[in-house]
Amino acid sequence: VLGIYPTRSEVLPAAPEGLSFYTLRPDSIEWAIERLAIAASPGLDGWTRELLTPLAQDPTISRALSIIMLLALNNQLSPAMAASLRTCGLTALSKNNVDEQGGVRPLNPANTFIKMADHIAIRECQEAIRDAISDHQYGVGKGPKEALARLFQMLDAFPDSYVQALDLTNAYGSASR
């Protein structure tokens, strides 16, 4: 497992001095907590949606959570705090599915506060991302033939390139099958 998921010890670069990207909307903390999965396994921090929901009703705790979110979003956490929040435990579970021929299923639940910061960041820049990638989105509204034709055209033009797939609104996971 360590060969597939090596540990990393380098310190992430700090944001340039005085640079600030994110501010929080008044509802950001409650909104981000609502986006956390119900009954999800906690990260190393031990926090879950169920634990944070009642605490966020307290104005002092909500303000403290807002400060953590702003520091995380603006890459202004202390190196020790950043390392603590970005560290995940890795659990290796055996795959018993016959089709998968055994193997290992890695589980590494992220820190709850980092998940909240991720939700807030995506909400704040989702429209800009949608505008930037709209010409390249084929999963919704455009057929698979057009997507494959465009993919092969791009790969022919740029043979050293790669393909990126994003599901910003979890449309696949929300479709009834």
mmCIF file of C-alpha atoms in Angstrom, residues 8 27 35 54 57 82 170 177:
data_model
loop_
_atom_site.group_PDB
_atom_site.id
_atom_site.type_symbol
_atom_site.label_atom_id
_atom_site.label_comp_id
_atom_site.label_asym_id
_atom_site.label_seq_id
_atom_site.Cartn_x
_atom_site.Cartn_y
_atom_site.Cartn_z
ATOM 1 C CA ARG A 8 4.552 13.012 1.791
ATOM 2 C CA ASP A 27 -24.585 31.184 5.672
ATOM 3 C CA ARG A 35 -23.091 19.378 2.433
ATOM 4 C CA PRO A 54 -25.605 21.660 16.892
ATOM 5 C CA GLN A 57 -25.774 27.159 16.141
ATOM 6 C CA ALA A 82 -2.078 22.784 7.678
ATOM 7 C CA ASN A 170 -22.525 15.025 -8.811
ATOM 8 C CA ARG A 177 -30.720 4.050 -12.383
#
